[in-house]
Short mmCIF file of C-alpha atoms and ligand atoms in Angstrom, two decimals:
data_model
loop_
_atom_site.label_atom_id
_atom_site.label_comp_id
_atom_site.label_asym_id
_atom_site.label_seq_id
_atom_site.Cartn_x
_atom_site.Cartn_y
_atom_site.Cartn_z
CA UNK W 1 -21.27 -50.58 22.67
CA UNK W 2 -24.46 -49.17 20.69
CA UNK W 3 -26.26 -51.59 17.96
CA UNK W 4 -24.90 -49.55 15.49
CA UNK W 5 -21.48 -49.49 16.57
CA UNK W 6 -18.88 -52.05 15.83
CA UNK W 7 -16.09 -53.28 17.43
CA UNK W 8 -13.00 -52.76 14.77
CA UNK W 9 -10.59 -55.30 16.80
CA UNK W 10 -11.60 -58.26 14.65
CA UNK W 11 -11.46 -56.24 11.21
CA UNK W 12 -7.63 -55.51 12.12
CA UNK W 13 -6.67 -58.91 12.49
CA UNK W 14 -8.68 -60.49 10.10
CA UNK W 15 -7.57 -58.26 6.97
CA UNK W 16 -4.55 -58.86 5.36
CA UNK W 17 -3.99 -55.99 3.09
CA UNK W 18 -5.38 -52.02 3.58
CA UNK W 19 -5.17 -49.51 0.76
CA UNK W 20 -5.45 -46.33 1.92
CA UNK W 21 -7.08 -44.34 -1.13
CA UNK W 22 -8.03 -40.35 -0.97
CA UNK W 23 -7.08 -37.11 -2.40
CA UNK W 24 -3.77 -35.75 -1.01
CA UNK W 25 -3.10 -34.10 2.48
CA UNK W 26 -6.00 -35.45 4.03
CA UNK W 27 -4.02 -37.72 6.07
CA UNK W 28 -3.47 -41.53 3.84
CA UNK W 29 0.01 -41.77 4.82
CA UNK W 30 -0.96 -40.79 8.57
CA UNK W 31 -4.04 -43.49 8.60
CA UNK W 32 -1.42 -46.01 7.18
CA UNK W 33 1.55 -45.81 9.43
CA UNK W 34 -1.61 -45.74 11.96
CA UNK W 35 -3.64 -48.92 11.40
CA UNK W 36 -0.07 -50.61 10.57
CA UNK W 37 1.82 -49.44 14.23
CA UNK W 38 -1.81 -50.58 15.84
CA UNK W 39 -1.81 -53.79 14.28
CA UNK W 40 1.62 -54.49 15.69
CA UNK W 41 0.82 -53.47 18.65
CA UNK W 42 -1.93 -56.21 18.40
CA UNK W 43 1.01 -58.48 17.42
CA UNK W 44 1.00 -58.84 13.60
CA UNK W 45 3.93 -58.51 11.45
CA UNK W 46 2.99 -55.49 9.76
CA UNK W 47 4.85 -53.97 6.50
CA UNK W 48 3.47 -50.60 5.67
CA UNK W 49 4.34 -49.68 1.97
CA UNK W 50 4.46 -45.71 0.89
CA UNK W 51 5.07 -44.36 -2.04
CA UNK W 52 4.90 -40.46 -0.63
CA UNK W 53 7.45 -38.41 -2.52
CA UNK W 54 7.30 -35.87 0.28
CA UNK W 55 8.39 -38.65 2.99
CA UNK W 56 6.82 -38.08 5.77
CA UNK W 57 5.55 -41.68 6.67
CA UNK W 58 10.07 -41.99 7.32
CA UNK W 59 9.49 -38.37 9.67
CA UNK W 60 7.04 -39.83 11.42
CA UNK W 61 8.89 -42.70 12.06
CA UNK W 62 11.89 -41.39 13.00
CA UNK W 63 13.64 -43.33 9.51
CA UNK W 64 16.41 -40.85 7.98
CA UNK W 65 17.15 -42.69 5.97
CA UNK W 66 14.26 -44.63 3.35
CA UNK W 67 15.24 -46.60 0.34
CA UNK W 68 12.94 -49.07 -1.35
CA UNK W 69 14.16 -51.43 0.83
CA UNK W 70 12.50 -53.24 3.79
CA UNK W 71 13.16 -51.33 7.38
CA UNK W 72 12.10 -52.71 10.63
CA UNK W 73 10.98 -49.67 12.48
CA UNK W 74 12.27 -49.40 16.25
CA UNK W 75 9.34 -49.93 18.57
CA UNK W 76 11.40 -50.19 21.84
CA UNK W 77 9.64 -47.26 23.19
CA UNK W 78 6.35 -49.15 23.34
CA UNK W 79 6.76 -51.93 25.62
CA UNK W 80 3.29 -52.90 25.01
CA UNK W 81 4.43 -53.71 21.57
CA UNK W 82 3.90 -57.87 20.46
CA UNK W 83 4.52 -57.73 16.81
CA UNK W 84 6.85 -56.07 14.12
CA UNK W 85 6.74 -53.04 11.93
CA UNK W 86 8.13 -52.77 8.82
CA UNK W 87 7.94 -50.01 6.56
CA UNK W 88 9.78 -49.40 2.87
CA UNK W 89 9.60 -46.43 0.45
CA UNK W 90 9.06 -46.87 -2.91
CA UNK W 91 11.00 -45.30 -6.12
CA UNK W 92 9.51 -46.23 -8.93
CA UNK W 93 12.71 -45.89 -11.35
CA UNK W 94 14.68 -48.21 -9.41
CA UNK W 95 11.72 -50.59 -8.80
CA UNK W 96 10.91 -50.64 -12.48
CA UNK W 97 14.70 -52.02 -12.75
CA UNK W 98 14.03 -53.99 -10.30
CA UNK W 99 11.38 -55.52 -11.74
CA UNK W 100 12.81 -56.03 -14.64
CA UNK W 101 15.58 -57.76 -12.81
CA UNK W 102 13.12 -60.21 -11.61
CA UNK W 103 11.28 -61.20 -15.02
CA UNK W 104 14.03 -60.88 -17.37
CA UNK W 105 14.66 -64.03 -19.27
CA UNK W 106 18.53 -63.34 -19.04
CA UNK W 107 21.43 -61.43 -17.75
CA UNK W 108 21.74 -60.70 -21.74
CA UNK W 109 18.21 -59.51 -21.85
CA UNK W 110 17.53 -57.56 -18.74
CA UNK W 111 20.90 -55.95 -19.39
CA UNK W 112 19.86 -55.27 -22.91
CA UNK W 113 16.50 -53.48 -21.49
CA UNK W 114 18.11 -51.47 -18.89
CA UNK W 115 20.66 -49.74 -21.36
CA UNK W 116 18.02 -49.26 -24.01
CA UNK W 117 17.22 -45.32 -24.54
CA UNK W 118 13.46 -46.38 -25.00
CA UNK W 119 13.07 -48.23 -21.96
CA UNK W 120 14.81 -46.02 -19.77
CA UNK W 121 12.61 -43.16 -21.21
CA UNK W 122 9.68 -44.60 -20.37
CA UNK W 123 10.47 -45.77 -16.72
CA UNK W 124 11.60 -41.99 -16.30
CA UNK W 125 8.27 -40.83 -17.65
CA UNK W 126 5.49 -43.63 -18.10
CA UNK W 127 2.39 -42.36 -16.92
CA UNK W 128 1.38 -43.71 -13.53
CA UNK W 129 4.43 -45.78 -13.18
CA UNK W 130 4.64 -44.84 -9.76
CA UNK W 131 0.94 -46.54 -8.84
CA UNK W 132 1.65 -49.32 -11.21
CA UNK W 133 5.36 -50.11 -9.36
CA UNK W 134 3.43 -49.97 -6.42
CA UNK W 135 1.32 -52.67 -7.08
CA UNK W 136 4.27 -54.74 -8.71
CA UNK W 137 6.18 -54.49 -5.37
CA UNK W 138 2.88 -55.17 -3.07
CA UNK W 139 2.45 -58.50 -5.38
CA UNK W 140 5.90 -58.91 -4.72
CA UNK W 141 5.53 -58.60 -1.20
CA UNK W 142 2.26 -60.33 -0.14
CA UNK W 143 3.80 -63.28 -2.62
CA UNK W 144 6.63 -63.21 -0.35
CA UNK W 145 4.14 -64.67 2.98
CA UNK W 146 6.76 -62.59 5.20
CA UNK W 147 4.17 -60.52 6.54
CA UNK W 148 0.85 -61.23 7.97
CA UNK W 149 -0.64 -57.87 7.02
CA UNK W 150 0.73 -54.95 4.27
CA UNK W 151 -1.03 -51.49 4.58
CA UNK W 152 -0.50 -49.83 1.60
CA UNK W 153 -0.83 -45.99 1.35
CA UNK W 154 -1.06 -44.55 -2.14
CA UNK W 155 -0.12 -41.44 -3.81
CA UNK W 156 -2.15 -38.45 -4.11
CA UNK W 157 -4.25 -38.87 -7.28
CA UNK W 158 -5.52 -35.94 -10.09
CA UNK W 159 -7.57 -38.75 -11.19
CA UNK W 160 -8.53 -40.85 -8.87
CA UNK W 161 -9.23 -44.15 -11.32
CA UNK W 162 -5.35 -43.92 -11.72
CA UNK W 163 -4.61 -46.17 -9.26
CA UNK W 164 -6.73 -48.61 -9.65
CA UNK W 165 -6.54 -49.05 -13.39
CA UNK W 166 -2.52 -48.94 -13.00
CA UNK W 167 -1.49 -52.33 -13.59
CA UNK W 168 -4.31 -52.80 -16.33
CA UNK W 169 -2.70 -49.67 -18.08
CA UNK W 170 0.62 -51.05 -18.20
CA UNK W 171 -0.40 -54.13 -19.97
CA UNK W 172 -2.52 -52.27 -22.64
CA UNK W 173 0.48 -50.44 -23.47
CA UNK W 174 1.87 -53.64 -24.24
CA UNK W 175 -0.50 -55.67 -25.71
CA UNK W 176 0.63 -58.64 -27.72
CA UNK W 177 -1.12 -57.44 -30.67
CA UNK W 178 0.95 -54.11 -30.60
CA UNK W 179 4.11 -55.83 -30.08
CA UNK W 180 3.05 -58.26 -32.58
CA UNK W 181 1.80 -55.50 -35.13
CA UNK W 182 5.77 -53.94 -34.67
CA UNK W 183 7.46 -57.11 -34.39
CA UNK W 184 5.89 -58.66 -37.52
CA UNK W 185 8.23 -57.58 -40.63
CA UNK W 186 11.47 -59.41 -38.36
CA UNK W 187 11.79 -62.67 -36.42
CA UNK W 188 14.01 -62.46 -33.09
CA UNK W 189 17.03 -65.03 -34.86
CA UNK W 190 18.04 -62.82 -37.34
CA UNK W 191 19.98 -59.27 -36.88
CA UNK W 192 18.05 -55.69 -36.27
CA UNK W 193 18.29 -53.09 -38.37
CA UNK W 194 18.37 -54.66 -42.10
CA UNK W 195 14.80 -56.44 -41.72
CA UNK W 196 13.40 -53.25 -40.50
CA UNK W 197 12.15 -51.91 -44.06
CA UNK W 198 10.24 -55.18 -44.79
CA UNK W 199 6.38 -55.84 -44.48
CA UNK W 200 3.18 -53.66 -42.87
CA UNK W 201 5.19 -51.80 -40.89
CA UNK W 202 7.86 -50.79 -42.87
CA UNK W 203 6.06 -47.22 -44.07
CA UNK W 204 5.79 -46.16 -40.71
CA UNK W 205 9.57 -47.39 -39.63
CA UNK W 206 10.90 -45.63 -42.13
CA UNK W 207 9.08 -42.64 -41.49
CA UNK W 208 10.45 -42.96 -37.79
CA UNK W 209 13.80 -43.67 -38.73
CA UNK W 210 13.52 -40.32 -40.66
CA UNK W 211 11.83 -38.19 -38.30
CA UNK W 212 13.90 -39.61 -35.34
CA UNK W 213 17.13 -41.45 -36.61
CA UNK W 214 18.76 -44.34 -37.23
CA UNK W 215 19.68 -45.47 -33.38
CA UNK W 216 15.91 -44.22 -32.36
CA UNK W 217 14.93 -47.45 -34.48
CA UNK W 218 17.45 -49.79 -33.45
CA UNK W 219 16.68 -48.91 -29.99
CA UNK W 220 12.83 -49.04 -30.73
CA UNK W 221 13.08 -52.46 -32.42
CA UNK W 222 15.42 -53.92 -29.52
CA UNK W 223 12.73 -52.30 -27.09
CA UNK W 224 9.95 -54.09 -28.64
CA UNK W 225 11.56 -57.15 -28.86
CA UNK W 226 13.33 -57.70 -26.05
CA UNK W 227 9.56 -56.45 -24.11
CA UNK W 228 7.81 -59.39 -26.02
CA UNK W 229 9.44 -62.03 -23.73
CA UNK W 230 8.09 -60.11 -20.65
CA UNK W 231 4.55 -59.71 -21.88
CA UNK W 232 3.51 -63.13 -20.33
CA UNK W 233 5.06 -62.20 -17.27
CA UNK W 234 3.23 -58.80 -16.74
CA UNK W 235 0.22 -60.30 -17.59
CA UNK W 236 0.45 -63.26 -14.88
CA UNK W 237 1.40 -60.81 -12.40
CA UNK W 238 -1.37 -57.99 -13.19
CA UNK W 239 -3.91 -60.90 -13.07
CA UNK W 240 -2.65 -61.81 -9.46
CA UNK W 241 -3.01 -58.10 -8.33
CA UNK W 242 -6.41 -57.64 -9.65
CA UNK W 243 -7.38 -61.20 -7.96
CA UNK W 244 -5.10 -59.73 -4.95
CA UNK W 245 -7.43 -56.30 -4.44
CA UNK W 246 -10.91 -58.58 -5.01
CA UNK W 247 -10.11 -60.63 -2.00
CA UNK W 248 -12.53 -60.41 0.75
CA UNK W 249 -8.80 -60.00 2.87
CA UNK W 250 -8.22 -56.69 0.93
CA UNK W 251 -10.02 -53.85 2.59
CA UNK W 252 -10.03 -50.53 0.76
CA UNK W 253 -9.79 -47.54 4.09
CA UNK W 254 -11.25 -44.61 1.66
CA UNK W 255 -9.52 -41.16 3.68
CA UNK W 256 -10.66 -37.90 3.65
CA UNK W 257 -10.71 -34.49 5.61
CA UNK W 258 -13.56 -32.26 6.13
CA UNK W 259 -13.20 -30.27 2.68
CA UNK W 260 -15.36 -30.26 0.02
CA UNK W 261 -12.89 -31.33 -2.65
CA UNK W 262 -11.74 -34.31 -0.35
CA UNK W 263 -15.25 -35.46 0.46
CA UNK W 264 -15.74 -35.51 -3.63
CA UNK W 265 -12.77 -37.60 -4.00
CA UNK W 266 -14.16 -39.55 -1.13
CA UNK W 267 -17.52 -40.18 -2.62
CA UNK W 268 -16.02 -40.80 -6.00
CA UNK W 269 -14.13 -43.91 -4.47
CA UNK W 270 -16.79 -45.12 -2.36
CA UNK W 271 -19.03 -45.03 -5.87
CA UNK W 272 -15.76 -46.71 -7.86
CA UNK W 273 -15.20 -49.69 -5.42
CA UNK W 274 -18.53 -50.38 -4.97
CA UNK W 275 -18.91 -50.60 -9.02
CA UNK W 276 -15.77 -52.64 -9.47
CA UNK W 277 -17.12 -55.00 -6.32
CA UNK W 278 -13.70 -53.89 -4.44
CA UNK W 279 -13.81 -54.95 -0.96
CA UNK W 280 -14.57 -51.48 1.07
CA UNK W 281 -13.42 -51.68 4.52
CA UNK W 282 -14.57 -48.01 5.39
CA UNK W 283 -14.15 -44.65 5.22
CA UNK W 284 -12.02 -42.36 7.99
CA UNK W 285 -12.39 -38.52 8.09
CA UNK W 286 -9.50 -37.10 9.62
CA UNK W 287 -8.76 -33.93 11.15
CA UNK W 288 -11.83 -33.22 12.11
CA UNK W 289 -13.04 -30.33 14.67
CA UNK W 290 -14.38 -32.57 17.96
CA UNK W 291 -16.77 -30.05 20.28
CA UNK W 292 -18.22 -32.27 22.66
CA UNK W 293 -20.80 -30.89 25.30
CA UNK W 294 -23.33 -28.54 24.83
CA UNK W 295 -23.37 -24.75 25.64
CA UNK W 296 -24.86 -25.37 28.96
CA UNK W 297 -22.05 -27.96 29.65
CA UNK W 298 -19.24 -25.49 29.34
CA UNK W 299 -20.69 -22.58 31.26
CA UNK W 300 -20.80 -25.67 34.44
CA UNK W 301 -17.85 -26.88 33.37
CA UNK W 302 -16.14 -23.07 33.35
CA UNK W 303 -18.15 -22.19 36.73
CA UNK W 304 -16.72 -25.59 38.54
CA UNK W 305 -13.52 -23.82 37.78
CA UNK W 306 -13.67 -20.70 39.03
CA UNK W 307 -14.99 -22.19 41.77
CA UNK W 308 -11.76 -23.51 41.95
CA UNK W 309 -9.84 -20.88 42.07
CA UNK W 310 -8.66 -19.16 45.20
CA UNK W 311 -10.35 -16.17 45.29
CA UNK W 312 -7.49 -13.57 44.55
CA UNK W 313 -8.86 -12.99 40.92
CA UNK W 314 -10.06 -9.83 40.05
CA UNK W 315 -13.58 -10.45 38.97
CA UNK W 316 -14.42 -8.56 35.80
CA UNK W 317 -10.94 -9.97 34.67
CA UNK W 318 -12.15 -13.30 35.29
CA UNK W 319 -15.68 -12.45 33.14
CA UNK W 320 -13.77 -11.21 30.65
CA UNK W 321 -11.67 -14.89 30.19
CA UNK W 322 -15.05 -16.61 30.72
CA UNK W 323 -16.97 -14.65 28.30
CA UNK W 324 -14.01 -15.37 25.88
CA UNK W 325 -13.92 -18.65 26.37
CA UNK W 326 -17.80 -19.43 25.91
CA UNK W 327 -17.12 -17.62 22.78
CA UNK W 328 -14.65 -20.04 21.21
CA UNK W 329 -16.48 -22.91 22.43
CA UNK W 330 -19.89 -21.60 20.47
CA UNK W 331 -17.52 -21.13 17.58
CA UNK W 332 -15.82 -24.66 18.07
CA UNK W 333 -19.41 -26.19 18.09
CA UNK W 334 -20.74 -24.24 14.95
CA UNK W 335 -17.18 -25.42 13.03
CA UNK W 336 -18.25 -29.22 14.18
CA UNK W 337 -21.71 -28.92 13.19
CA UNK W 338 -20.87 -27.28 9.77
CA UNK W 339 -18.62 -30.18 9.35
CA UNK W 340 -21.21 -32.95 10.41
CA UNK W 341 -23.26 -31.57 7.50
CA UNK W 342 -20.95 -31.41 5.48
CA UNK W 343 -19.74 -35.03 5.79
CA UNK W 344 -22.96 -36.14 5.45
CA UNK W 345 -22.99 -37.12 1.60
CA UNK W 346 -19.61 -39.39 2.36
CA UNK W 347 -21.44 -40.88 4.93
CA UNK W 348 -24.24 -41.87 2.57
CA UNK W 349 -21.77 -43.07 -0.35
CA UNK W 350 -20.46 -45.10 2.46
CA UNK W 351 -23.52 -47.07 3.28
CA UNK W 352 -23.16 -50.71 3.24
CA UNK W 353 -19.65 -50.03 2.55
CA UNK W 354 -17.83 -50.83 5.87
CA UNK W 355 -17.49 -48.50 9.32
CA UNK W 356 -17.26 -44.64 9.25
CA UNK W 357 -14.44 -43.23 11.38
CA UNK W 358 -13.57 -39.68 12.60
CA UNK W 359 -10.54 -39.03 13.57
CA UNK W 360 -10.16 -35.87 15.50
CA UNK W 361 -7.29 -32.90 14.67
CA UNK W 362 -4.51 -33.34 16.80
CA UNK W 363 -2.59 -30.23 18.53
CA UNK W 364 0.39 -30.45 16.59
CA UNK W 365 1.65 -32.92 13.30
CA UNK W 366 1.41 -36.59 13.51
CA UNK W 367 5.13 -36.97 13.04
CA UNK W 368 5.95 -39.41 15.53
CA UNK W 369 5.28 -42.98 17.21
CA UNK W 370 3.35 -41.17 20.39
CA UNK W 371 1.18 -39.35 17.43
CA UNK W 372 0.73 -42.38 15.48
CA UNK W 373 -0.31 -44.56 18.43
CA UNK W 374 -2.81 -41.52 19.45
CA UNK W 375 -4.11 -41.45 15.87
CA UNK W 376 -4.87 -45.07 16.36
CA UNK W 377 -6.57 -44.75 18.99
CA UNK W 378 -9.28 -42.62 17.42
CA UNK W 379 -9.27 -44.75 14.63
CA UNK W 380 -10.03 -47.81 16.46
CA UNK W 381 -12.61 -46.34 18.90
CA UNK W 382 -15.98 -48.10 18.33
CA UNK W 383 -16.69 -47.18 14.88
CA UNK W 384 -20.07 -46.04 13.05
CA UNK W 385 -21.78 -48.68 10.96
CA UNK W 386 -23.65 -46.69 8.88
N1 ADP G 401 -5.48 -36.06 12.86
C1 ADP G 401 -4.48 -35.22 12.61
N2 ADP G 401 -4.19 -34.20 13.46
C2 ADP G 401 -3.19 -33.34 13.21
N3 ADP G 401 -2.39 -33.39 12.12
C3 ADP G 401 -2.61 -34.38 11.24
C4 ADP G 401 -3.66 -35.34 11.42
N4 ADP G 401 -3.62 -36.19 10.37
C5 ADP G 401 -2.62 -35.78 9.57
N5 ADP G 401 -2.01 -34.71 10.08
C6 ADP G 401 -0.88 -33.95 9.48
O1 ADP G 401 -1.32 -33.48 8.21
C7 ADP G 401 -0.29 -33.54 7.25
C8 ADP G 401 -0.75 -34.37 6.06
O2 ADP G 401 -0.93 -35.73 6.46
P1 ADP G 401 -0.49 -36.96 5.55
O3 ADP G 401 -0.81 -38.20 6.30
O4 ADP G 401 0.91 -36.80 5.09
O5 ADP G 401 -1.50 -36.76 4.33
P2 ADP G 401 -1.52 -37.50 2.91
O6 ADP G 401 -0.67 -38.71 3.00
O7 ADP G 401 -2.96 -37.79 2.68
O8 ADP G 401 -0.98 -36.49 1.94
C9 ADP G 401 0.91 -34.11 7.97
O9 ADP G 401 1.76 -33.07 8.35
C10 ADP G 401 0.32 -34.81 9.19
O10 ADP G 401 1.22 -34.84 10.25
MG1 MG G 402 0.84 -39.28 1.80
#
């Protein structure tokens, strides 16, 4: 192995939780189910957590069906296999209830939240509730100690702080002062509705009891309330997931393809985790367009086969293929070079930020266990330390 080449055997069994960050369709969900499958190969119990509405982390591995539920994934068809692979989908309505299951003071109360119009609005349509359940279940599940590494691929972002500032969002929306500032003209032992029109608040109560209606408040007030008891909760918890992604046993895998608006997203990360002191585990750019050997290399390589052949071709036939074929191999080597320069700038974001990984296009989608495993191998080649 070169000086500047590192071994990546260790860095899979040392880490204990991957994020796979990057713009969509570059190949996150891929590099997941990838470094996940490999490190059960390796013998870890692996769970690899997606929350990819278009499912193709189940395709690939062969689920039909995918709840939010744990699934051990059927690795009979790798003997070589020592550990376990686990994979669940997440839906962040049901996993909002479900969280709300698991903090609720009460059957009273968590009943109470789950029939309120508010609430059910706003797991329906909270902004980001999809990355923030995400991180809610992952607490859940690295609390849980049933796994000794979770790989956690992440939804295409717009913006790509979303993710990261998902729990933190959450628990600005609820801040105790807010809750306090609607909570104030009431106190929880006596019945909704009458205290309503008393103190600050009651100007802008009444205005939304006109504008919106009667139940709209009741259902507001019972919201608020009922979402005070659970503020302490979602704090505790969004504290553990922040301390969770600082952990020198979180790595952050940043994924991108050779296209411009990838790379940016790319670069964008590498710059974010690095400012936030995130642990940066590397950066893989997938689908790239390998063209080993040099000119000169093919035309030997394409004259030790005809040498081959026995004789019964018709020659100018035979230039014709050969002149072809030296053709899309210059073209194949200009496409790699383009994209060596144009990877450059992730590759110097990425400095002192963990290995640099290509990952070559495959013929064909990565859609199954065979494609996953040969995925992995590219990934854990030798990598660049840049
Ligand atoms: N190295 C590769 N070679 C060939 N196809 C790939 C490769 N990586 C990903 N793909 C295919 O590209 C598509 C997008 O990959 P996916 O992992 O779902 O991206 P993302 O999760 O970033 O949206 C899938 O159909 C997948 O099978
Ligand atoms: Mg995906």
């Amino acid at each position: 192995m070169d000086v500047n080449e590192r071994d990546l055997t260790q860095w899979l069994s040392d880490t204990e939780l991957v994020v796979c960050v990057g713009a969509g369709g570059v190949g996150k969900t891929t590099t997941a189910a990838s470094v996940a499958l490999r490190a059960a190969v390796m013998g870890r119990r692996v769970m690899v957590l997606t929350i990819d509405p278009a499912r193709r982390l189940a395709n690939s591995l062969g689920l039909s069906e995918f709840g939010n539920e744990a699934r051990r994934i059927d690795l009979s068809a790798m003997p070589e296999v020592k550990g376990e692979l686990w994979a669940m989908m997440l839906d962040s309505r049901s996993t909002f209830d479900g969280l709300i299951d698991r903090i609720a003071p009460s059957e009273e109360a968590r009943q109470r939240i789950l029939d309120n119009h508010i609430y059910r609005h706003m797991a329906n349509t909270f902004a980001g509730s999809q990355d923030y359940m995400a991180t809610e279940t992952l607490y859940d599940i690295v609390r849980s100690g049933a796994y000794d590494m979770v790989v956690l691929d992440t939804p295409p972002v717009k913006n790509a702080l979303d993710f990261l500032e998902s729990p933190g969002r959450l628990i600005n929306f609820l801040d105790e002062r807010v809750l306090g500032w609607f909570l104030q003209p009431y106190d929880a032992s006596r019945v909704f509705g009458q205290r309503l029109m008393l103190g600050t608040s009651a100007v802008v109560f009444r205005l939304l009891g006109y504008v919106f209606g009667r139940d709209f408040l009741d259902d507001l007030a019972e919201f608020f309330q009922d979402f005070q008891g659970l503020y302490a909760g979602f704090v505790e918890r969004h504290d553990a997931v922040v301390k969770l992604f600082r952990s020198p046993s979180t790595q952050f895998v940043t994924v991108c393809a050779p296209s411009e608006s990838s790379l940016d997203v790319a670069v964008f990360f590498q710059q974010e985790l690095a400012e936030r002191g995130l642990p940066r585990g590397g950066v893989v750019v997938n689908q790239v367009h390998a063209c080993e050997g040099t000119d000169h290399d093919a035309r030997r390589v394409l004259a030790d086969a005809v040498a081959r052949l026995d004789g019964d071709v018709e020659p100018r036939a035979l230039a014709r293929v050969l002149a072809r074929l030296g053709m899309a191999h210059r073209r194949l080597r200009a496409l790699a070079e383009a994209e060596s320069t144009m990877t450059e700038r992730v590759r110097e974001a990425a400095k002192d930020g963990g290995f640099y990984q290509e990952v070559p296009r495959l013929d064909g989608n990565v859609h199954d266990l065979e494609a996953l495993h040969a995925v992995g191998e590219h990934l854990f080649k030798p990598a660049r330390v840049l």
